[in-house]
Amino acid sequence: MAPLLGARLAELGVEDECARRWNRQRMVIWAENARRLKVAAEVIGALSARSIATLALKGVALAAAHYPHPGLRSMNDIDILVKTQARARAFAVLEELGFGPSGPVLGASIDVLHALAFARRGVEIDLHWRLLPECRDLESGPFWTNPDPIEIAGVRTVSLNRADMLFHVCVHGVRWDSAPLRWVADARVLAGRPGLDWNQLVRRAIDLRLELPVREALELLGRFAFVDVPHEVRRSLSAHAPSTFYKIEHQIRIRRPGLEGMVPRHMCLHMRRSEKGRVRTLIGLPGYLQRAYGYGSAPEAASGLTRKLWRRLRPRAPR
């Protein structure tokens, strides 16, 4: 956020040590982003050469196409979306380029993930095959239908259109383990220009049953970030009353994990993604948790999760 403050002070003609320091920070971020954008272009070009379609997400798309200066939007990694059926081929391309998984990966856990992190010489690629953890495979499909063309370090690709990107930013922003406060700046940049398709934003939220986080994000933006959210948008989102399940899920998303850790979140994701009836979905929950945590069998999962809970419950010795 500091580079944005520095740029605003410069617009107002303010020159002091804080403004100079923040503008120096903008130059540092610009240089770091240039290195990451060059890597992003390399990866996107390699994927395109293998006929693998890509969508640039989050910071890489925002810095390249939406912020007035690439040093105003820092990014920790490069987020790229591919289609689920191209996932294995995309993994192979990244490995050929010298990228390796950032952590241990078990084959059984891949299907419950929405993305996987790869790294090479300090640059991380987050390869997504679902736009959001809450999405089923087919639910990411509509986001490919009307993308915006962008250019990253001389390589042409596409990103989410502005309405879809704002939807993505809102859902990521309203959760406990969200990105830093910069999501507010991202949303303001996206919503601040005329021509935004607010109706599409509403449709995405309703279709994916994410009305609660989107509505809460827009309320925050209207109240504290001076984003002019049309009344009809707020009314349309409020008109769709979520079920008890989605209300509980939202509370789990926005609160700090308790003694039970991430298990409730995984349970909600399993309930969302399953196409079976509720009873069969609940019966399949142990198997889902087994895959989510990378255990080899259901008994091993039960034992491992019990140990995790015990470690949280066990009082720690004073230091």
JSON list of C-alpha atoms in Angstrom, two decimals, residues 80-248:
[
{"chain": "A", "resi": 80, "resn": "ILE", "atom": "CA", "xyz": [-2.01, -18.67, -13.92]},
{"chain": "A", "resi": 81, "resn": "LEU", "atom": "CA", "xyz": [-5.22, -20.60, -14.62]},
{"chain": "A", "resi": 82, "resn": "VAL", "atom": "CA", "xyz": [-5.33, -23.57, -17.01]},
{"chain": "A", "resi": 83, "resn": "LYS", "atom": "CA", "xyz": [-8.22, -25.90, -17.79]},
{"chain": "A", "resi": 84, "resn": "THR", "atom": "CA", "xyz": [-8.53, -28.99, -15.62]},
{"chain": "A", "resi": 85, "resn": "GLN", "atom": "CA", "xyz": [-7.99, -31.38, -18.52]},
{"chain": "A", "resi": 86, "resn": "ALA", "atom": "CA", "xyz": [-4.67, -29.63, -19.31]},
{"chain": "A", "resi": 87, "resn": "ARG", "atom": "CA", "xyz": [-3.38, -29.81, -15.74]},
{"chain": "A", "resi": 88, "resn": "ALA", "atom": "CA", "xyz": [-1.03, -32.78, -16.15]},
{"chain": "A", "resi": 89, "resn": "ARG", "atom": "CA", "xyz": [0.45, -31.37, -19.37]},
{"chain": "A", "resi": 90, "resn": "ALA", "atom": "CA", "xyz": [0.95, -27.99, -17.68]},
{"chain": "A", "resi": 91, "resn": "PHE", "atom": "CA", "xyz": [2.80, -29.70, -14.82]},
{"chain": "A", "resi": 92, "resn": "ALA", "atom": "CA", "xyz": [5.11, -31.32, -17.37]},
{"chain": "A", "resi": 93, "resn": "VAL", "atom": "CA", "xyz": [5.82, -27.98, -19.08]},
{"chain": "A", "resi": 94, "resn": "LEU", "atom": "CA", "xyz": [6.73, -26.34, -15.77]},
{"chain": "A", "resi": 95, "resn": "GLU", "atom": "CA", "xyz": [9.07, -29.20, -14.93]},
{"chain": "A", "resi": 96, "resn": "GLU", "atom": "CA", "xyz": [10.75, -28.84, -18.34]},
{"chain": "A", "resi": 97, "resn": "LEU", "atom": "CA", "xyz": [11.31, -25.15, -17.55]},
{"chain": "A", "resi": 98, "resn": "GLY", "atom": "CA", "xyz": [13.06, -26.08, -14.30]},
{"chain": "A", "resi": 99, "resn": "PHE", "atom": "CA", "xyz": [10.19, -25.47, -11.89]},
{"chain": "A", "resi": 100, "resn": "GLY", "atom": "CA", "xyz": [9.54, -27.90, -9.07]},
{"chain": "A", "resi": 101, "resn": "PRO", "atom": "CA", "xyz": [6.69, -28.15, -6.56]},
{"chain": "A", "resi": 102, "resn": "SER", "atom": "CA", "xyz": [7.22, -25.82, -3.61]},
{"chain": "A", "resi": 103, "resn": "GLY", "atom": "CA", "xyz": [6.23, -28.57, -1.15]},
{"chain": "A", "resi": 104, "resn": "PRO", "atom": "CA", "xyz": [5.55, -32.30, -1.00]},
{"chain": "A", "resi": 105, "resn": "VAL", "atom": "CA", "xyz": [2.83, -33.43, -3.40]},
{"chain": "A", "resi": 106, "resn": "LEU", "atom": "CA", "xyz": [0.89, -36.66, -3.16]},
{"chain": "A", "resi": 107, "resn": "GLY", "atom": "CA", "xyz": [-1.02, -37.79, -6.23]},
{"chain": "A", "resi": 108, "resn": "ALA", "atom": "CA", "xyz": [-4.16, -38.52, -4.24]},
{"chain": "A", "resi": 109, "resn": "SER", "atom": "CA", "xyz": [-4.34, -34.95, -2.96]},
{"chain": "A", "resi": 110, "resn": "ILE", "atom": "CA", "xyz": [-4.21, -33.27, -6.38]},
{"chain": "A", "resi": 111, "resn": "ASP", "atom": "CA", "xyz": [-7.91, -33.75, -7.08]},
{"chain": "A", "resi": 112, "resn": "VAL", "atom": "CA", "xyz": [-8.97, -31.91, -3.91]},
{"chain": "A", "resi": 113, "resn": "LEU", "atom": "CA", "xyz": [-6.69, -28.94, -4.57]},
{"chain": "A", "resi": 114, "resn": "HIS", "atom": "CA", "xyz": [-7.54, -25.93, -6.72]},
{"chain": "A", "resi": 115, "resn": "ALA", "atom": "CA", "xyz": [-3.94, -24.93, -7.40]},
{"chain": "A", "resi": 116, "resn": "LEU", "atom": "CA", "xyz": [-0.36, -26.05, -6.90]},
{"chain": "A", "resi": 117, "resn": "ALA", "atom": "CA", "xyz": [2.71, -23.89, -6.26]},
{"chain": "A", "resi": 118, "resn": "PHE", "atom": "CA", "xyz": [5.91, -24.36, -8.28]},
{"chain": "A", "resi": 119, "resn": "ALA", "atom": "CA", "xyz": [9.18, -22.50, -7.76]},
{"chain": "A", "resi": 120, "resn": "ARG", "atom": "CA", "xyz": [12.41, -21.79, -9.63]},
{"chain": "A", "resi": 121, "resn": "ARG", "atom": "CA", "xyz": [15.24, -19.62, -8.34]},
{"chain": "A", "resi": 122, "resn": "GLY", "atom": "CA", "xyz": [13.06, -17.65, -5.96]},
{"chain": "A", "resi": 123, "resn": "VAL", "atom": "CA", "xyz": [10.13, -17.09, -8.34]},
{"chain": "A", "resi": 124, "resn": "GLU", "atom": "CA", "xyz": [6.91, -18.94, -7.56]},
{"chain": "A", "resi": 125, "resn": "ILE", "atom": "CA", "xyz": [4.18, -19.93, -10.00]},
{"chain": "A", "resi": 126, "resn": "ASP", "atom": "CA", "xyz": [0.74, -20.79, -8.63]},
{"chain": "A", "resi": 127, "resn": "LEU", "atom": "CA", "xyz": [-0.82, -22.99, -11.29]},
{"chain": "A", "resi": 128, "resn": "HIS", "atom": "CA", "xyz": [-4.62, -23.02, -10.91]},
{"chain": "A", "resi": 129, "resn": "TRP", "atom": "CA", "xyz": [-7.07, -25.40, -12.55]},
{"chain": "A", "resi": 130, "resn": "ARG", "atom": "CA", "xyz": [-10.03, -24.14, -10.53]},
{"chain": "A", "resi": 131, "resn": "LEU", "atom": "CA", "xyz": [-10.54, -20.42, -10.22]},
{"chain": "A", "resi": 132, "resn": "LEU", "atom": "CA", "xyz": [-11.43, -20.73, -6.53]},
{"chain": "A", "resi": 133, "resn": "PRO", "atom": "CA", "xyz": [-11.25, -23.50, -3.93]},
{"chain": "A", "resi": 134, "resn": "GLU", "atom": "CA", "xyz": [-15.06, -23.39, -3.83]},
{"chain": "A", "resi": 135, "resn": "CYS", "atom": "CA", "xyz": [-15.42, -24.14, -7.55]},
{"chain": "A", "resi": 136, "resn": "ARG", "atom": "CA", "xyz": [-16.16, -27.51, -9.08]},
{"chain": "A", "resi": 137, "resn": "ASP", "atom": "CA", "xyz": [-14.17, -28.21, -12.24]},
{"chain": "A", "resi": 138, "resn": "LEU", "atom": "CA", "xyz": [-16.97, -27.20, -14.62]},
{"chain": "A", "resi": 139, "resn": "GLU", "atom": "CA", "xyz": [-17.77, -24.05, -12.64]},
{"chain": "A", "resi": 140, "resn": "SER", "atom": "CA", "xyz": [-14.55, -22.38, -13.82]},
{"chain": "A", "resi": 141, "resn": "GLY", "atom": "CA", "xyz": [-15.69, -22.76, -17.44]},
{"chain": "A", "resi": 142, "resn": "PRO", "atom": "CA", "xyz": [-17.75, -19.53, -17.77]},
{"chain": "A", "resi": 143, "resn": "PHE", "atom": "CA", "xyz": [-14.72, -17.44, -16.81]},
{"chain": "A", "resi": 144, "resn": "TRP", "atom": "CA", "xyz": [-13.04, -18.48, -20.07]},
{"chain": "A", "resi": 145, "resn": "THR", "atom": "CA", "xyz": [-15.87, -17.25, -22.30]},
{"chain": "A", "resi": 146, "resn": "ASN", "atom": "CA", "xyz": [-15.25, -13.49, -22.34]},
{"chain": "A", "resi": 147, "resn": "PRO", "atom": "CA", "xyz": [-11.68, -12.75, -21.19]},
{"chain": "A", "resi": 148, "resn": "ASP", "atom": "CA", "xyz": [-9.76, -9.51, -21.71]},
{"chain": "A", "resi": 149, "resn": "PRO", "atom": "CA", "xyz": [-6.67, -9.62, -23.95]},
{"chain": "A", "resi": 150, "resn": "ILE", "atom": "CA", "xyz": [-3.52, -8.41, -22.20]},
{"chain": "A", "resi": 151, "resn": "GLU", "atom": "CA", "xyz": [0.20, -8.36, -22.88]},
{"chain": "A", "resi": 152, "resn": "ILE", "atom": "CA", "xyz": [2.79, -9.50, -20.34]},
{"chain": "A", "resi": 153, "resn": "ALA", "atom": "CA", "xyz": [6.42, -8.65, -21.12]},
{"chain": "A", "resi": 154, "resn": "GLY", "atom": "CA", "xyz": [5.69, -8.78, -24.83]},
{"chain": "A", "resi": 155, "resn": "VAL", "atom": "CA", "xyz": [3.70, -12.03, -24.75]},
{"chain": "A", "resi": 156, "resn": "ARG", "atom": "CA", "xyz": [-0.01, -11.94, -25.52]},
{"chain": "A", "resi": 157, "resn": "THR", "atom": "CA", "xyz": [-2.44, -13.79, -23.30]},
{"chain": "A", "resi": 158, "resn": "VAL", "atom": "CA", "xyz": [-5.80, -13.13, -21.65]},
{"chain": "A", "resi": 159, "resn": "SER", "atom": "CA", "xyz": [-7.01, -12.35, -18.15]},
{"chain": "A", "resi": 160, "resn": "LEU", "atom": "CA", "xyz": [-10.37, -12.38, -16.43]},
{"chain": "A", "resi": 161, "resn": "ASN", "atom": "CA", "xyz": [-12.53, -9.55, -17.66]},
{"chain": "A", "resi": 162, "resn": "ARG", "atom": "CA", "xyz": [-12.93, -6.67, -15.23]},
{"chain": "A", "resi": 163, "resn": "ALA", "atom": "CA", "xyz": [-16.22, -7.84, -13.68]},
{"chain": "A", "resi": 164, "resn": "ASP", "atom": "CA", "xyz": [-14.90, -11.37, -13.15]},
{"chain": "A", "resi": 165, "resn": "MET", "atom": "CA", "xyz": [-11.66, -10.02, -11.74]},
{"chain": "A", "resi": 166, "resn": "LEU", "atom": "CA", "xyz": [-13.56, -7.87, -9.25]},
{"chain": "A", "resi": 167, "resn": "PHE", "atom": "CA", "xyz": [-15.63, -10.91, -8.26]},
{"chain": "A", "resi": 168, "resn": "HIS", "atom": "CA", "xyz": [-12.40, -12.89, -7.74]},
{"chain": "A", "resi": 169, "resn": "VAL", "atom": "CA", "xyz": [-10.85, -10.09, -5.68]},
{"chain": "A", "resi": 170, "resn": "CYS", "atom": "CA", "xyz": [-13.95, -9.77, -3.47]},
{"chain": "A", "resi": 171, "resn": "VAL", "atom": "CA", "xyz": [-14.16, -13.49, -2.71]},
{"chain": "A", "resi": 172, "resn": "HIS", "atom": "CA", "xyz": [-10.45, -13.65, -1.87]},
{"chain": "A", "resi": 173, "resn": "GLY", "atom": "CA", "xyz": [-10.60, -10.50, 0.21]},
{"chain": "A", "resi": 174, "resn": "VAL", "atom": "CA", "xyz": [-13.36, -11.62, 2.59]},
{"chain": "A", "resi": 175, "resn": "ARG", "atom": "CA", "xyz": [-11.75, -14.61, 4.26]},
{"chain": "A", "resi": 176, "resn": "TRP", "atom": "CA", "xyz": [-9.47, -15.09, 7.25]},
{"chain": "A", "resi": 177, "resn": "ASP", "atom": "CA", "xyz": [-6.42, -16.15, 5.27]},
{"chain": "A", "resi": 178, "resn": "SER", "atom": "CA", "xyz": [-6.91, -13.49, 2.63]},
{"chain": "A", "resi": 179, "resn": "ALA", "atom": "CA", "xyz": [-4.30, -11.55, 0.74]},
{"chain": "A", "resi": 180, "resn": "PRO", "atom": "CA", "xyz": [-3.10, -8.37, 2.48]},
{"chain": "A", "resi": 181, "resn": "LEU", "atom": "CA", "xyz": [-5.24, -5.25, 2.60]},
{"chain": "A", "resi": 182, "resn": "ARG", "atom": "CA", "xyz": [-4.21, -4.51, -0.97]},
{"chain": "A", "resi": 183, "resn": "TRP", "atom": "CA", "xyz": [-7.37, -6.34, -2.12]},
{"chain": "A", "resi": 184, "resn": "VAL", "atom": "CA", "xyz": [-9.20, -3.12, -1.29]},
{"chain": "A", "resi": 185, "resn": "ALA", "atom": "CA", "xyz": [-6.89, -1.16, -3.59]},
{"chain": "A", "resi": 186, "resn": "ASP", "atom": "CA", "xyz": [-7.30, -3.82, -6.30]},
{"chain": "A", "resi": 187, "resn": "ALA", "atom": "CA", "xyz": [-11.07, -3.58, -6.07]},
{"chain": "A", "resi": 188, "resn": "ARG", "atom": "CA", "xyz": [-11.00, 0.21, -6.20]},
{"chain": "A", "resi": 189, "resn": "VAL", "atom": "CA", "xyz": [-8.80, 0.17, -9.31]},
{"chain": "A", "resi": 190, "resn": "LEU", "atom": "CA", "xyz": [-11.16, -2.29, -11.03]},
{"chain": "A", "resi": 191, "resn": "ALA", "atom": "CA", "xyz": [-14.40, -0.59, -9.99]},
{"chain": "A", "resi": 192, "resn": "GLY", "atom": "CA", "xyz": [-13.17, 2.97, -10.41]},
{"chain": "A", "resi": 193, "resn": "ARG", "atom": "CA", "xyz": [-13.35, 3.04, -14.21]},
{"chain": "A", "resi": 194, "resn": "PRO", "atom": "CA", "xyz": [-16.67, 3.32, -16.08]},
{"chain": "A", "resi": 195, "resn": "GLY", "atom": "CA", "xyz": [-18.11, 0.45, -18.07]},
{"chain": "A", "resi": 196, "resn": "LEU", "atom": "CA", "xyz": [-17.96, -2.26, -15.42]},
{"chain": "A", "resi": 197, "resn": "ASP", "atom": "CA", "xyz": [-20.58, -4.99, -15.96]},
{"chain": "A", "resi": 198, "resn": "TRP", "atom": "CA", "xyz": [-22.07, -5.07, -12.47]},
{"chain": "A", "resi": 199, "resn": "ASN", "atom": "CA", "xyz": [-24.80, -7.47, -13.60]},
{"chain": "A", "resi": 200, "resn": "GLN", "atom": "CA", "xyz": [-22.20, -10.05, -14.53]},
{"chain": "A", "resi": 201, "resn": "LEU", "atom": "CA", "xyz": [-20.60, -9.70, -11.10]},
{"chain": "A", "resi": 202, "resn": "VAL", "atom": "CA", "xyz": [-23.98, -10.40, -9.50]},
{"chain": "A", "resi": 203, "resn": "ARG", "atom": "CA", "xyz": [-24.56, -13.42, -11.76]},
{"chain": "A", "resi": 204, "resn": "ARG", "atom": "CA", "xyz": [-21.20, -14.93, -10.84]},
{"chain": "A", "resi": 205, "resn": "ALA", "atom": "CA", "xyz": [-21.87, -14.50, -7.12]},
{"chain": "A", "resi": 206, "resn": "ILE", "atom": "CA", "xyz": [-25.32, -16.08, -7.37]},
{"chain": "A", "resi": 207, "resn": "ASP", "atom": "CA", "xyz": [-24.32, -18.92, -9.72]},
{"chain": "A", "resi": 208, "resn": "LEU", "atom": "CA", "xyz": [-21.42, -19.95, -7.46]},
{"chain": "A", "resi": 209, "resn": "ARG", "atom": "CA", "xyz": [-23.41, -19.36, -4.26]},
{"chain": "A", "resi": 210, "resn": "LEU", "atom": "CA", "xyz": [-20.89, -16.80, -3.02]},
{"chain": "A", "resi": 211, "resn": "GLU", "atom": "CA", "xyz": [-23.34, -13.96, -2.46]},
{"chain": "A", "resi": 212, "resn": "LEU", "atom": "CA", "xyz": [-22.32, -13.50, 1.18]},
{"chain": "A", "resi": 213, "resn": "PRO", "atom": "CA", "xyz": [-18.60, -12.75, 0.69]},
{"chain": "A", "resi": 214, "resn": "VAL", "atom": "CA", "xyz": [-19.27, -10.60, -2.39]},
{"chain": "A", "resi": 215, "resn": "ARG", "atom": "CA", "xyz": [-22.01, -8.64, -0.64]},
{"chain": "A", "resi": 216, "resn": "GLU", "atom": "CA", "xyz": [-19.82, -8.09, 2.42]},
{"chain": "A", "resi": 217, "resn": "ALA", "atom": "CA", "xyz": [-16.86, -7.02, 0.28]},
{"chain": "A", "resi": 218, "resn": "LEU", "atom": "CA", "xyz": [-18.96, -4.49, -1.65]},
{"chain": "A", "resi": 219, "resn": "GLU", "atom": "CA", "xyz": [-20.38, -3.08, 1.59]},
{"chain": "A", "resi": 220, "resn": "LEU", "atom": "CA", "xyz": [-16.84, -2.56, 2.90]},
{"chain": "A", "resi": 221, "resn": "LEU", "atom": "CA", "xyz": [-15.72, -0.97, -0.36]},
{"chain": "A", "resi": 222, "resn": "GLY", "atom": "CA", "xyz": [-18.67, 1.39, -0.42]},
{"chain": "A", "resi": 223, "resn": "ARG", "atom": "CA", "xyz": [-18.22, 2.40, 3.21]},
{"chain": "A", "resi": 224, "resn": "PHE", "atom": "CA", "xyz": [-14.45, 2.75, 3.48]},
{"chain": "A", "resi": 225, "resn": "ALA", "atom": "CA", "xyz": [-12.94, 2.87, -0.03]},
{"chain": "A", "resi": 226, "resn": "PHE", "atom": "CA", "xyz": [-15.41, 5.30, -1.68]},
{"chain": "A", "resi": 227, "resn": "VAL", "atom": "CA", "xyz": [-16.42, 2.77, -4.34]},
{"chain": "A", "resi": 228, "resn": "ASP", "atom": "CA", "xyz": [-19.78, 3.72, -5.82]},
{"chain": "A", "resi": 229, "resn": "VAL", "atom": "CA", "xyz": [-21.62, 0.38, -5.77]},
{"chain": "A", "resi": 230, "resn": "PRO", "atom": "CA", "xyz": [-24.99, 0.69, -7.57]},
{"chain": "A", "resi": 231, "resn": "HIS", "atom": "CA", "xyz": [-27.99, 0.25, -5.31]},
{"chain": "A", "resi": 232, "resn": "GLU", "atom": "CA", "xyz": [-29.46, -2.33, -7.69]},
{"chain": "A", "resi": 233, "resn": "VAL", "atom": "CA", "xyz": [-26.36, -4.50, -7.24]},
{"chain": "A", "resi": 234, "resn": "ARG", "atom": "CA", "xyz": [-26.68, -4.47, -3.45]},
{"chain": "A", "resi": 235, "resn": "ARG", "atom": "CA", "xyz": [-30.41, -5.14, -3.72]},
{"chain": "A", "resi": 236, "resn": "SER", "atom": "CA", "xyz": [-29.94, -8.08, -6.11]},
{"chain": "A", "resi": 237, "resn": "LEU", "atom": "CA", "xyz": [-27.36, -9.72, -3.86]},
{"chain": "A", "resi": 238, "resn": "SER", "atom": "CA", "xyz": [-29.51, -9.20, -0.76]},
{"chain": "A", "resi": 239, "resn": "ALA", "atom": "CA", "xyz": [-32.55, -10.68, -2.50]},
{"chain": "A", "resi": 240, "resn": "HIS", "atom": "CA", "xyz": [-30.92, -14.11, -2.63]},
{"chain": "A", "resi": 241, "resn": "ALA", "atom": "CA", "xyz": [-31.16, -15.59, 0.85]},
{"chain": "A", "resi": 242, "resn": "PRO", "atom": "CA", "xyz": [-28.44, -18.22, 1.30]},
{"chain": "A", "resi": 243, "resn": "SER", "atom": "CA", "xyz": [-29.22, -21.53, 2.95]},
{"chain": "A", "resi": 244, "resn": "THR", "atom": "CA", "xyz": [-28.05, -22.39, 6.45]},
{"chain": "A", "resi": 245, "resn": "PHE", "atom": "CA", "xyz": [-25.11, -24.33, 5.00]},
{"chain": "A", "resi": 246, "resn": "TYR", "atom": "CA", "xyz": [-23.75, -21.29, 3.14]},
{"chain": "A", "resi": 247, "resn": "LYS", "atom": "CA", "xyz": [-24.21, -19.08, 6.19]},
{"chain": "A", "resi": 248, "resn": "ILE", "atom": "CA", "xyz": [-22.18, -21.54, 8.28]}
]
